[in-house]
GROMACS .gro file of C-alpha atoms in nm:
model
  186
    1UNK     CA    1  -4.656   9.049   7.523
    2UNK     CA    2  -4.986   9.068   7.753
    3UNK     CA    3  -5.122   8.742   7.846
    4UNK     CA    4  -5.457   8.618   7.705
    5UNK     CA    5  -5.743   8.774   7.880
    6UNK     CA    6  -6.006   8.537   8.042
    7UNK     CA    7  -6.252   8.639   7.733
    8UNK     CA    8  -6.022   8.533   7.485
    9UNK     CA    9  -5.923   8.237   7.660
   10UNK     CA   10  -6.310   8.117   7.747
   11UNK     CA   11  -6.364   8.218   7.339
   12UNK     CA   12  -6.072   8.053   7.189
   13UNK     CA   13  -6.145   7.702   7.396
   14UNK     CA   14  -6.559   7.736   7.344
   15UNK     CA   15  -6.699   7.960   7.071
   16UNK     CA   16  -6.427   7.916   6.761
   17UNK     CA   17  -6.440   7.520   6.745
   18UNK     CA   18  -6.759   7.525   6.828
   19UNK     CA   19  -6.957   7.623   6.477
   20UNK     CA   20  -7.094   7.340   6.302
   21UNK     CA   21  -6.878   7.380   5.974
   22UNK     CA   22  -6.575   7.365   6.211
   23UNK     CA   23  -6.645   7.040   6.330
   24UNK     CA   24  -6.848   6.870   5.982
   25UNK     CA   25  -6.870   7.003   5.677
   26UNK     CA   26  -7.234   6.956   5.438
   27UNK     CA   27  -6.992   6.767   5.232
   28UNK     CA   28  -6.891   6.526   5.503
   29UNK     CA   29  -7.253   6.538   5.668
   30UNK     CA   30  -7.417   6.435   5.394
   31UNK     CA   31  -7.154   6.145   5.317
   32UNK     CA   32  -7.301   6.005   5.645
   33UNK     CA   33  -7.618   5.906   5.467
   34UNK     CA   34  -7.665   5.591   5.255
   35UNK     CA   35  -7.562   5.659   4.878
   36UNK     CA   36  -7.931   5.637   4.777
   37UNK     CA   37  -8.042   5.952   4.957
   38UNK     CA   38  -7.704   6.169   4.960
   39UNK     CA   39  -7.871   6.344   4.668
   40UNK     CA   40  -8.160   6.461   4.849
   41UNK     CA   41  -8.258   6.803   4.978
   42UNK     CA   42  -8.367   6.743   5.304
   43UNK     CA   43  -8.001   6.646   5.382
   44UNK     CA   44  -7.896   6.997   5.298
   45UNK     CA   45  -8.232   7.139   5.539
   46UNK     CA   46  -8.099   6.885   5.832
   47UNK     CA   47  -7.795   6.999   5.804
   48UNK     CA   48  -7.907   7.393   5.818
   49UNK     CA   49  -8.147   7.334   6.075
   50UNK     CA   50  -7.861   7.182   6.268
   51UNK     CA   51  -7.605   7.438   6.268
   52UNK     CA   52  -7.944   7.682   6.298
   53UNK     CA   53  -7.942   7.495   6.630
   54UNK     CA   54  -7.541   7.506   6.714
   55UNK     CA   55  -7.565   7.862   6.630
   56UNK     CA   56  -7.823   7.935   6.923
   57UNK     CA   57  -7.624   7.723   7.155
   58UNK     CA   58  -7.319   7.914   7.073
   59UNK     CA   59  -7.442   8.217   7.111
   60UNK     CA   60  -7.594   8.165   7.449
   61UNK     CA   61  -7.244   8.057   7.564
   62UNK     CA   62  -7.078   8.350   7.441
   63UNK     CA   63  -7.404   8.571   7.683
   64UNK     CA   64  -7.256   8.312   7.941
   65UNK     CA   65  -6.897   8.404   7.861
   66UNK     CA   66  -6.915   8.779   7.854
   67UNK     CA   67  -7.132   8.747   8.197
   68UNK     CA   68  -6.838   8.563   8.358
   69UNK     CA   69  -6.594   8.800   8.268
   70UNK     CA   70  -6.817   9.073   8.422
   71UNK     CA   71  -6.862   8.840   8.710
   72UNK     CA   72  -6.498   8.835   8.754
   73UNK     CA   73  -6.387   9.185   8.747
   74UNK     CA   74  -6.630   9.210   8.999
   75UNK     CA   75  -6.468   8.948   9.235
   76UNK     CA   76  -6.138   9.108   9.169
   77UNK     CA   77  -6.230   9.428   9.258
   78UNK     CA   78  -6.380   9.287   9.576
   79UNK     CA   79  -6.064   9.108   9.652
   80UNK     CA   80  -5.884   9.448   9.601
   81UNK     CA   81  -6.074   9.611   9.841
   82UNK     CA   82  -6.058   9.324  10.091
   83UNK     CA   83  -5.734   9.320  10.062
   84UNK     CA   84  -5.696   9.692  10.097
   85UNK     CA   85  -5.870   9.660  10.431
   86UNK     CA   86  -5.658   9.314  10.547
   87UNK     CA   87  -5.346   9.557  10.504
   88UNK     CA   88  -5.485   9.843  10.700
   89UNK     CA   89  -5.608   9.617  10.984
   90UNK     CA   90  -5.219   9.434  10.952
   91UNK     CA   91  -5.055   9.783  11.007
   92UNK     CA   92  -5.318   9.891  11.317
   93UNK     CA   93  -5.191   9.509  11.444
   94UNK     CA   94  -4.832   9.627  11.440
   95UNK     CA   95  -4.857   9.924  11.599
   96UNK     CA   96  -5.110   9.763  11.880
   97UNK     CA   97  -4.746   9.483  11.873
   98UNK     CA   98  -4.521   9.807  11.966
   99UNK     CA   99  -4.729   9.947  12.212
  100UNK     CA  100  -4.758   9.603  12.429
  101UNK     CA  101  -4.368   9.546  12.360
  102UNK     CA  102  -4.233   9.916  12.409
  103UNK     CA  103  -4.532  10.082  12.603
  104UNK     CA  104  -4.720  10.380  12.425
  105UNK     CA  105  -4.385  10.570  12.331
  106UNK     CA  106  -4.159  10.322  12.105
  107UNK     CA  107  -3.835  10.345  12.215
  108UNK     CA  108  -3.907  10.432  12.520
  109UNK     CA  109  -3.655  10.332  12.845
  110UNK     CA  110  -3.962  10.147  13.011
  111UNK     CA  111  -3.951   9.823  12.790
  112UNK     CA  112  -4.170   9.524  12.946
  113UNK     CA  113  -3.932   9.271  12.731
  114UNK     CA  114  -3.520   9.208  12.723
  115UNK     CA  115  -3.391   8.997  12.454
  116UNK     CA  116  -3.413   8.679  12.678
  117UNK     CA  117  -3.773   8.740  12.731
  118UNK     CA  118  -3.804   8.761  12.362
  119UNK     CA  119  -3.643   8.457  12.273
  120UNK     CA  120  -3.967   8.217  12.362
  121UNK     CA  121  -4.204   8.438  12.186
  122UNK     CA  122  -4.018   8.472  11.890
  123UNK     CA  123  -3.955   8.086  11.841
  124UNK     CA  124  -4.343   8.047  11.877
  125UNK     CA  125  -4.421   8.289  11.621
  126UNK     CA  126  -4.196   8.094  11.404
  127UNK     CA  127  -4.346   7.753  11.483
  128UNK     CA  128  -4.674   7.920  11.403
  129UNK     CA  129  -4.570   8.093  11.088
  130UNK     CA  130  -4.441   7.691  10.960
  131UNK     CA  131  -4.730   7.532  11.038
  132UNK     CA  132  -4.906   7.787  10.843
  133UNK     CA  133  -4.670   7.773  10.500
  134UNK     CA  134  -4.693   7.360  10.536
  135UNK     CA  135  -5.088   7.443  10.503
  136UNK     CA  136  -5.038   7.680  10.199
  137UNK     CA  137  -4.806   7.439  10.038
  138UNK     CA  138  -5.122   7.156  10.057
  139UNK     CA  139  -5.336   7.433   9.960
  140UNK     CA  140  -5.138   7.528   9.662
  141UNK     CA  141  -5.076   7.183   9.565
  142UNK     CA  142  -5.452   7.085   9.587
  143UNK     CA  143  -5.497   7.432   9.375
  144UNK     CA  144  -5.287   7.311   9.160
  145UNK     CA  145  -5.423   6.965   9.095
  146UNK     CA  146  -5.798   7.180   9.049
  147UNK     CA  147  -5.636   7.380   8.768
  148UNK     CA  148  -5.492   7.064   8.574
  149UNK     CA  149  -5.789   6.894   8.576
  150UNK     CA  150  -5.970   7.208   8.477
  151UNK     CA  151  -5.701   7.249   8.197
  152UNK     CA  152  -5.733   6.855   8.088
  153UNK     CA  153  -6.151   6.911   8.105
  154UNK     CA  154  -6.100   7.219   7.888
  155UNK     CA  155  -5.946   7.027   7.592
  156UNK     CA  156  -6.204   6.764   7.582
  157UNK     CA  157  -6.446   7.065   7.538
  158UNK     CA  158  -6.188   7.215   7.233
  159UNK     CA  159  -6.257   6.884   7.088
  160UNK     CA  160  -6.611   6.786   7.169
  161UNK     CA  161  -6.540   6.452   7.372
  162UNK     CA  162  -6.825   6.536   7.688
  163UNK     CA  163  -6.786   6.260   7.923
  164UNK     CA  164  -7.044   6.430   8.076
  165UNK     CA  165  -7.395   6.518   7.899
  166UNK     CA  166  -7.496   6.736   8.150
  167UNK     CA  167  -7.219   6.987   8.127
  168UNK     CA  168  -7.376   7.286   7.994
  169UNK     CA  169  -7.616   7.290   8.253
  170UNK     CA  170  -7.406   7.205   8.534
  171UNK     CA  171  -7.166   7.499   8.444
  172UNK     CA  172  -7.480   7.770   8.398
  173UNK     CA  173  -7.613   7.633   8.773
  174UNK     CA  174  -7.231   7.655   8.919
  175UNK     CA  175  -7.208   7.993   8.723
  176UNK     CA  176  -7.546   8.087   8.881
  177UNK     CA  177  -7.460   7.995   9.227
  178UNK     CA  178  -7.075   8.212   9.208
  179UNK     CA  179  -7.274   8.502   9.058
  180UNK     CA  180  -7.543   8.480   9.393
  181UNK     CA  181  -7.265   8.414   9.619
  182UNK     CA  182  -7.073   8.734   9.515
  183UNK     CA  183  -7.410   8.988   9.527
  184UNK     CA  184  -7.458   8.755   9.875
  185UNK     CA  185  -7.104   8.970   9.976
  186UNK     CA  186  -7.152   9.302   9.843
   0.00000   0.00000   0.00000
């Protein structure tokens, strides 16, 4: 089984608990008024002209949504190609590695290095290459901690406790910035 894509993971947590008879019913909005004027008609105008309302909002975060998702096929075809290009400058690395080591023709009788000449540069490439997994380990583990605390944030939204009022806007600005940071790079 596939995992969820990003547009049905963004819809499931934003759009579908988001309509206005998911979270109150007319029955149960209209129980919120005093007994006196629960039979009046402007109750059952409020509460259309409310979900009128949630209806825009949801809307423009499912624009929002689908312009992420875009947004993100985009970044991962840019890391694709930057990758592609890492690998091909890796391999041009290597064989710039032989030719200091072995001279122009690997394998060649005129070696510059023995095996005790080796030794010291060898244990220094694997002092280097430890320093550099202890800083991906704190770089995975702050990653990490991001993603919880994205996950956590992501259920208040899935039940509509915003400790923060400004959230919608804060997320179209931050979504606005990534989208003219990525046409910045290409």
């Amino acid at each position: 089984m596939a995992p969820p894509s990003e547009l049905k993971i963004l819809s499931s947590y934003l759009l579908v608990p988001a309509q206005l008879p998911t979270i109150i019913s007319l029955q149960e909005f209209t129980e919120l008024f005093p007994a006196k004027l629960q039979s009046s008609p402007h109750i059952r105008t409020l509460y259309r002209d409310l979900q009128s309302q949630r209806n825009a909002i949801v809307d423009s975060v499912a624009v929002d949504i689908e312009d992420q998702v875009q947004s993100g096929r985009e970044l991962r075809r840019s890391i694709a190609r930057t990758r592609r290009l890492n690998e091909a400058h890796e391999y041009e690395e290597e064989v710039e590695i032989e030719r200091l080591l072995f001279g122009s023709v690997p394998n060649s009788k005129g070696e510059k290095h023995n095996i005790l000449s080796m030794i010291p540069e060898l244990e220094g490439a694997i002092n280097q290459l430890q320093s550099e997994l202890q800083l991906l380990g704190e770089e995975e583990a702050s990653l990490q901690a991001s993603i919880e605390k994205t996950v956590d944030s992501m259920s208040d939204l899935r039940y509509g406790r915003l400790a923060n009022g400004k959230l919608r806007d804060d997320v179209l600005e931050g979504l606005t910035n990534l989208q003219e940071t990525c046409k910045a790079k290409n």
